Amino acid sequence: MEEPPVLDTLAQEEINQFEDAAGTDPAVLFAAAYKSFAGPVQGYLTARGVDDPEAVTQDVFLAFYPRIDGLTGGLQGAKSLIFSIAHARMVDHYRRLERRPRLTPYDPGEDARTSPSAEDHAVELTAGAAAMLEGLPDEHQEVLALRIVADLSIDQVAAIMGKSTGAIKQLQRRALHNLKAQTLTRNQANHE
């Protein structure tokens, strides 16, 4: 039994255009190749699982255009070249995927970390400073909070507290001395 004739995928008009312009006008050759092979190239890239087959198809034809001058074999030669470029782009795509880190969505139910968050840590630090100042007289707490926690200058603290700069310096020195003594007492109690 005789096999049915296989229809050529290339329209005879494109074949004739390509053959007539061979070696003369690269734009005509490119247009004929694009009309004939853009759809099949995109279909090939889609079937092979490339993420953005339309963009890769455009890359294939951009890589094909500078090679038109050295092209031999007519439209069939162009087809071979275009699909070899498409295959190379597909291989490049999968190589990039292999080197790319695997991303997974965050699931809080599967988060096994036991360390506190940065927000919890900041709250603990603030609470720790307040706890350290607790046993000091009110003026000592105020001067240390303004000088150390709020990071104000001695002149600014003096203006806020209504005292002279010398009085603020003396008050700060006494507050730090009391804080040191209180901290040493707490540390000794914790180690016993």
PDB file of C-alpha atoms in Angstrom:
ATOM      1  CA  MET A   1       0.000   0.000   0.000  1.00  0.00           C
ATOM      2  CA  GLU A   2       1.315   3.384  -0.938  1.00  0.00           C
ATOM      3  CA  GLU A   3       1.784   5.968   1.853  1.00  0.00           C
ATOM      4  CA  PRO A   4      -0.268   9.127   1.551  1.00  0.00           C
ATOM      5  CA  PRO A   5       1.731  12.160   0.484  1.00  0.00           C
ATOM      6  CA  VAL A   6       2.974  14.205   3.440  1.00  0.00           C
ATOM      7  CA  LEU A   7       2.099  17.844   3.082  1.00  0.00           C
ATOM      8  CA  ASP A   8       5.094  20.107   3.389  1.00  0.00           C
ATOM      9  CA  THR A   9       4.707  22.376   6.398  1.00  0.00           C
ATOM     10  CA  LEU A  10       6.165  25.249   4.430  1.00  0.00           C
ATOM     11  CA  ALA A  11       3.875  27.110   2.101  1.00  0.00           C
ATOM     12  CA  GLN A  12       5.156  27.071  -1.473  1.00  0.00           C
ATOM     13  CA  GLU A  13       5.036  30.868  -1.561  1.00  0.00           C
ATOM     14  CA  GLU A  14       7.522  31.172   1.331  1.00  0.00           C
ATOM     15  CA  ILE A  15       9.777  28.590  -0.303  1.00  0.00           C
ATOM     16  CA  ASN A  16       9.747  30.533  -3.567  1.00  0.00           C
ATOM     17  CA  GLN A  17      10.419  33.846  -1.804  1.00  0.00           C
ATOM     18  CA  PHE A  18      13.294  32.350   0.114  1.00  0.00           C
ATOM     19  CA  GLU A  19      14.821  30.722  -2.950  1.00  0.00           C
ATOM     20  CA  ASP A  20      14.432  33.875  -5.091  1.00  0.00           C
ATOM     21  CA  ALA A  21      16.095  36.090  -2.437  1.00  0.00           C
ATOM     22  CA  ALA A  22      18.843  33.605  -1.535  1.00  0.00           C
ATOM     23  CA  GLY A  23      22.110  35.466  -1.119  1.00  0.00           C
ATOM     24  CA  THR A  24      20.587  38.883  -1.828  1.00  0.00           C
ATOM     25  CA  ASP A  25      18.285  40.350   0.786  1.00  0.00           C
ATOM     26  CA  PRO A  26      18.607  39.066   4.384  1.00  0.00           C
ATOM     27  CA  ALA A  27      15.373  40.834   5.390  1.00  0.00           C
ATOM     28  CA  VAL A  28      13.318  38.818   2.899  1.00  0.00           C
ATOM     29  CA  LEU A  29      15.020  35.623   4.002  1.00  0.00           C
ATOM     30  CA  PHE A  30      14.380  36.456   7.640  1.00  0.00           C
ATOM     31  CA  ALA A  31      10.717  37.315   7.002  1.00  0.00           C
ATOM     32  CA  ALA A  32      10.132  34.043   5.152  1.00  0.00           C
ATOM     33  CA  ALA A  33      11.878  32.044   7.875  1.00  0.00           C
ATOM     34  CA  TYR A  34       9.947  33.839  10.604  1.00  0.00           C
ATOM     35  CA  LYS A  35       6.586  33.282   8.923  1.00  0.00           C
ATOM     36  CA  SER A  36       7.404  29.635   8.371  1.00  0.00           C
ATOM     37  CA  PHE A  37       9.006  28.692  11.689  1.00  0.00           C
ATOM     38  CA  ALA A  38       7.953  31.083  14.489  1.00  0.00           C
ATOM     39  CA  GLY A  39       4.854  29.044  15.337  1.00  0.00           C
ATOM     40  CA  PRO A  40       6.582  25.653  15.298  1.00  0.00           C
ATOM     41  CA  VAL A  41       9.519  26.999  17.346  1.00  0.00           C
ATOM     42  CA  GLN A  42       7.143  28.382  19.963  1.00  0.00           C
ATOM     43  CA  GLY A  43       5.250  25.083  19.997  1.00  0.00           C
ATOM     44  CA  TYR A  44       8.513  23.158  20.448  1.00  0.00           C
ATOM     45  CA  LEU A  45       9.588  25.385  23.344  1.00  0.00           C
ATOM     46  CA  THR A  46       6.153  25.136  24.959  1.00  0.00           C
ATOM     47  CA  ALA A  47       6.174  21.347  24.644  1.00  0.00           C
ATOM     48  CA  ARG A  48       9.649  21.224  26.216  1.00  0.00           C
ATOM     49  CA  GLY A  49       8.421  23.194  29.268  1.00  0.00           C
ATOM     50  CA  VAL A  50      10.263  26.482  28.795  1.00  0.00           C
ATOM     51  CA  ASP A  51       8.836  29.120  31.171  1.00  0.00           C
ATOM     52  CA  ASP A  52       8.315  31.909  28.626  1.00  0.00           C
ATOM     53  CA  PRO A  53       8.227  30.314  25.162  1.00  0.00           C
ATOM     54  CA  GLU A  54       7.246  33.539  23.373  1.00  0.00           C
ATOM     55  CA  ALA A  55      10.267  35.432  24.698  1.00  0.00           C
ATOM     56  CA  VAL A  56      12.609  32.544  23.965  1.00  0.00           C
ATOM     57  CA  THR A  57      11.195  32.307  20.415  1.00  0.00           C
ATOM     58  CA  GLN A  58      12.080  35.944  19.911  1.00  0.00           C
ATOM     59  CA  ASP A  59      15.594  35.244  21.242  1.00  0.00           C
ATOM     60  CA  VAL A  60      15.942  32.374  18.776  1.00  0.00           C
ATOM     61  CA  PHE A  61      15.136  34.614  15.827  1.00  0.00           C
ATOM     62  CA  LEU A  62      17.377  37.379  17.128  1.00  0.00           C
ATOM     63  CA  ALA A  63      20.220  34.858  17.227  1.00  0.00           C
ATOM     64  CA  PHE A  64      19.270  33.580  13.754  1.00  0.00           C
ATOM     65  CA  TYR A  65      19.315  36.958  11.969  1.00  0.00           C
ATOM     66  CA  PRO A  66      23.101  37.613  12.102  1.00  0.00           C
ATOM     67  CA  ARG A  67      23.762  34.116  10.725  1.00  0.00           C
ATOM     68  CA  ILE A  68      21.673  34.530   7.572  1.00  0.00           C
ATOM     69  CA  ASP A  69      24.660  35.635   5.447  1.00  0.00           C
ATOM     70  CA  GLY A  70      26.484  32.316   5.916  1.00  0.00           C
ATOM     71  CA  LEU A  71      23.356  30.205   5.574  1.00  0.00           C
ATOM     72  CA  THR A  72      23.362  27.329   3.096  1.00  0.00           C
ATOM     73  CA  GLY A  73      20.668  24.824   2.204  1.00  0.00           C
ATOM     74  CA  GLY A  74      17.810  27.207   1.562  1.00  0.00           C
ATOM     75  CA  LEU A  75      14.780  27.253   3.778  1.00  0.00           C
ATOM     76  CA  GLN A  76      15.522  23.723   5.013  1.00  0.00           C
ATOM     77  CA  GLY A  77      18.976  24.929   6.115  1.00  0.00           C
ATOM     78  CA  ALA A  78      17.291  27.838   7.892  1.00  0.00           C
ATOM     79  CA  LYS A  79      14.929  25.392   9.579  1.00  0.00           C
ATOM     80  CA  SER A  80      17.837  23.285  10.842  1.00  0.00           C
ATOM     81  CA  LEU A  81      19.672  26.340  12.134  1.00  0.00           C
ATOM     82  CA  ILE A  82      16.610  27.829  13.808  1.00  0.00           C
ATOM     83  CA  PHE A  83      15.693  24.619  15.586  1.00  0.00           C
ATOM     84  CA  SER A  84      19.295  24.029  16.683  1.00  0.00           C
ATOM     85  CA  ILE A  85      19.258  27.527  18.219  1.00  0.00           C
ATOM     86  CA  ALA A  86      15.877  26.776  19.846  1.00  0.00           C
ATOM     87  CA  HIS A  87      17.238  23.540  21.271  1.00  0.00           C
ATOM     88  CA  ALA A  88      20.283  25.353  22.672  1.00  0.00           C
ATOM     89  CA  ARG A  89      18.022  27.961  24.308  1.00  0.00           C
ATOM     90  CA  MET A  90      15.907  25.192  25.829  1.00  0.00           C
ATOM     91  CA  VAL A  91      19.036  23.496  27.238  1.00  0.00           C
ATOM     92  CA  ASP A  92      20.198  26.870  28.628  1.00  0.00           C
ATOM     93  CA  HIS A  93      16.799  27.270  30.300  1.00  0.00           C
ATOM     94  CA  TYR A  94      17.104  23.959  32.139  1.00  0.00           C
ATOM     95  CA  ARG A  95      20.718  24.629  33.115  1.00  0.00           C
ATOM     96  CA  ARG A  96      19.642  27.943  34.678  1.00  0.00           C
ATOM     97  CA  LEU A  97      16.869  26.133  36.552  1.00  0.00           C
ATOM     98  CA  GLU A  98      19.365  23.624  37.954  1.00  0.00           C
ATOM     99  CA  ARG A  99      21.578  26.414  39.303  1.00  0.00           C
ATOM    100  CA  ARG A 100      18.679  28.438  40.714  1.00  0.00           C
ATOM    101  CA  PRO A 101      17.821  27.781  44.359  1.00  0.00           C
ATOM    102  CA  ARG A 102      14.570  25.964  44.918  1.00  0.00           C
ATOM    103  CA  LEU A 103      11.931  28.268  46.351  1.00  0.00           C
ATOM    104  CA  THR A 104       9.217  26.967  48.619  1.00  0.00           C
ATOM    105  CA  PRO A 105       6.305  28.889  50.077  1.00  0.00           C
ATOM    106  CA  TYR A 106       6.459  29.749  53.766  1.00  0.00           C
ATOM    107  CA  ASP A 107       4.157  27.649  55.936  1.00  0.00           C
ATOM    108  CA  PRO A 108       4.077  28.848  59.556  1.00  0.00           C
ATOM    109  CA  GLY A 109       2.776  25.440  60.650  1.00  0.00           C
ATOM    110  CA  GLU A 110       5.990  23.800  59.497  1.00  0.00           C
ATOM    111  CA  ASP A 111       8.294  26.432  61.032  1.00  0.00           C
ATOM    112  CA  ALA A 112      10.254  24.577  63.695  1.00  0.00           C
ATOM    113  CA  ARG A 113      12.399  27.526  64.793  1.00  0.00           C
ATOM    114  CA  THR A 114      12.470  28.065  68.515  1.00  0.00           C
ATOM    115  CA  SER A 115      14.308  31.367  68.721  1.00  0.00           C
ATOM    116  CA  PRO A 116      12.231  34.484  69.406  1.00  0.00           C
ATOM    117  CA  SER A 117      11.622  37.037  66.715  1.00  0.00           C
ATOM    118  CA  ALA A 118      13.534  40.309  66.497  1.00  0.00           C
ATOM    119  CA  GLU A 119      10.450  42.133  67.780  1.00  0.00           C
ATOM    120  CA  ASP A 120      10.312  39.920  70.871  1.00  0.00           C
ATOM    121  CA  HIS A 121      14.009  40.526  71.437  1.00  0.00           C
ATOM    122  CA  ALA A 122      13.572  44.309  71.200  1.00  0.00           C
ATOM    123  CA  VAL A 123      10.688  44.204  73.701  1.00  0.00           C
ATOM    124  CA  GLU A 124      12.806  42.125  76.084  1.00  0.00           C
ATOM    125  CA  LEU A 125      15.661  44.635  75.838  1.00  0.00           C
ATOM    126  CA  THR A 126      13.325  47.516  76.597  1.00  0.00           C
ATOM    127  CA  ALA A 127      11.764  45.622  79.466  1.00  0.00           C
ATOM    128  CA  GLY A 128      15.243  44.742  80.753  1.00  0.00           C
ATOM    129  CA  ALA A 129      16.272  48.409  80.869  1.00  0.00           C
ATOM    130  CA  ALA A 130      13.082  49.292  82.738  1.00  0.00           C
ATOM    131  CA  ALA A 131      13.684  46.458  85.196  1.00  0.00           C
ATOM    132  CA  MET A 132      17.248  47.616  85.802  1.00  0.00           C
ATOM    133  CA  LEU A 133      16.093  51.144  86.575  1.00  0.00           C
ATOM    134  CA  GLU A 134      13.295  49.974  88.892  1.00  0.00           C
ATOM    135  CA  GLY A 135      15.268  49.942  92.136  1.00  0.00           C
ATOM    136  CA  LEU A 136      16.739  53.423  91.643  1.00  0.00           C
ATOM    137  CA  PRO A 137      15.304  56.676  92.970  1.00  0.00           C
ATOM    138  CA  ASP A 138      13.026  58.562  90.566  1.00  0.00           C
ATOM    139  CA  GLU A 139      15.597  61.265  89.733  1.00  0.00           C
ATOM    140  CA  HIS A 140      18.232  58.623  88.951  1.00  0.00           C
ATOM    141  CA  GLN A 141      15.798  56.742  86.714  1.00  0.00           C
ATOM    142  CA  GLU A 142      14.887  59.954  84.925  1.00  0.00           C
ATOM    143  CA  VAL A 143      18.455  61.082  84.283  1.00  0.00           C
ATOM    144  CA  LEU A 144      19.572  57.630  83.040  1.00  0.00           C
ATOM    145  CA  ALA A 145      16.498  57.264  80.841  1.00  0.00           C
ATOM    146  CA  LEU A 146      17.084  60.671  79.266  1.00  0.00           C
ATOM    147  CA  ARG A 147      20.860  60.342  78.902  1.00  0.00           C
ATOM    148  CA  ILE A 148      21.231  56.674  77.921  1.00  0.00           C
ATOM    149  CA  VAL A 149      17.909  55.446  76.559  1.00  0.00           C
ATOM    150  CA  ALA A 150      16.834  58.707  74.847  1.00  0.00           C
ATOM    151  CA  ASP A 151      20.475  59.610  74.016  1.00  0.00           C
ATOM    152  CA  LEU A 152      20.083  63.290  74.943  1.00  0.00           C
ATOM    153  CA  SER A 153      22.958  65.640  75.742  1.00  0.00           C
ATOM    154  CA  ILE A 154      23.651  66.919  79.253  1.00  0.00           C
ATOM    155  CA  ASP A 155      22.373  70.378  78.246  1.00  0.00           C
ATOM    156  CA  GLN A 156      19.120  68.898  76.916  1.00  0.00           C
ATOM    157  CA  VAL A 157      18.595  66.817  80.072  1.00  0.00           C
ATOM    158  CA  ALA A 158      19.316  69.863  82.256  1.00  0.00           C
ATOM    159  CA  ALA A 159      16.684  71.864  80.383  1.00  0.00           C
ATOM    160  CA  ILE A 160      14.113  69.042  80.672  1.00  0.00           C
ATOM    161  CA  MET A 161      14.732  68.396  84.379  1.00  0.00           C
ATOM    162  CA  GLY A 162      15.113  72.099  85.273  1.00  0.00           C
ATOM    163  CA  LYS A 163      18.606  71.685  86.778  1.00  0.00           C
ATOM    164  CA  SER A 164      22.090  72.969  85.973  1.00  0.00           C
ATOM    165  CA  THR A 165      24.467  70.956  83.807  1.00  0.00           C
ATOM    166  CA  GLY A 166      26.737  70.383  86.815  1.00  0.00           C
ATOM    167  CA  ALA A 167      23.811  68.986  88.817  1.00  0.00           C
ATOM    168  CA  ILE A 168      22.911  66.637  85.931  1.00  0.00           C
ATOM    169  CA  LYS A 169      26.519  65.382  85.705  1.00  0.00           C
ATOM    170  CA  GLN A 170      26.572  64.702  89.452  1.00  0.00           C
ATOM    171  CA  LEU A 171      23.125  63.070  89.338  1.00  0.00           C
ATOM    172  CA  GLN A 172      24.189  60.845  86.427  1.00  0.00           C
ATOM    173  CA  ARG A 173      27.385  59.792  88.218  1.00  0.00           C
ATOM    174  CA  ARG A 174      25.427  58.848  91.364  1.00  0.00           C
ATOM    175  CA  ALA A 175      22.781  57.037  89.288  1.00  0.00           C
ATOM    176  CA  LEU A 176      25.404  54.973  87.464  1.00  0.00           C
ATOM    177  CA  HIS A 177      27.148  54.150  90.762  1.00  0.00           C
ATOM    178  CA  ASN A 178      23.828  52.987  92.284  1.00  0.00           C
ATOM    179  CA  LEU A 179      22.981  51.005  89.131  1.00  0.00           C
ATOM    180  CA  LYS A 180      26.358  49.257  89.238  1.00  0.00           C
ATOM    181  CA  ALA A 181      25.933  48.331  92.898  1.00  0.00           C
ATOM    182  CA  GLN A 182      22.390  47.099  92.270  1.00  0.00           C
ATOM    183  CA  THR A 183      23.512  44.993  89.269  1.00  0.00           C
ATOM    184  CA  LEU A 184      26.379  43.415  91.243  1.00  0.00           C
ATOM    185  CA  THR A 185      23.965  42.514  94.034  1.00  0.00           C
ATOM    186  CA  ARG A 186      21.523  40.919  91.542  1.00  0.00           C
ATOM    187  CA  ASN A 187      24.291  38.954  89.815  1.00  0.00           C
ATOM    188  CA  GLN A 188      25.574  37.576  93.125  1.00  0.00           C
ATOM    189  CA  ALA A 189      22.053  36.565  94.106  1.00  0.00           C
ATOM    190  CA  ASN A 190      21.547  34.794  90.750  1.00  0.00           C
ATOM    191  CA  HIS A 191      24.775  32.808  91.072  1.00  0.00           C
ATOM    192  CA  GLU A 192      24.037  31.536  94.551  1.00  0.00           C
TER     193      GLU A 192
END
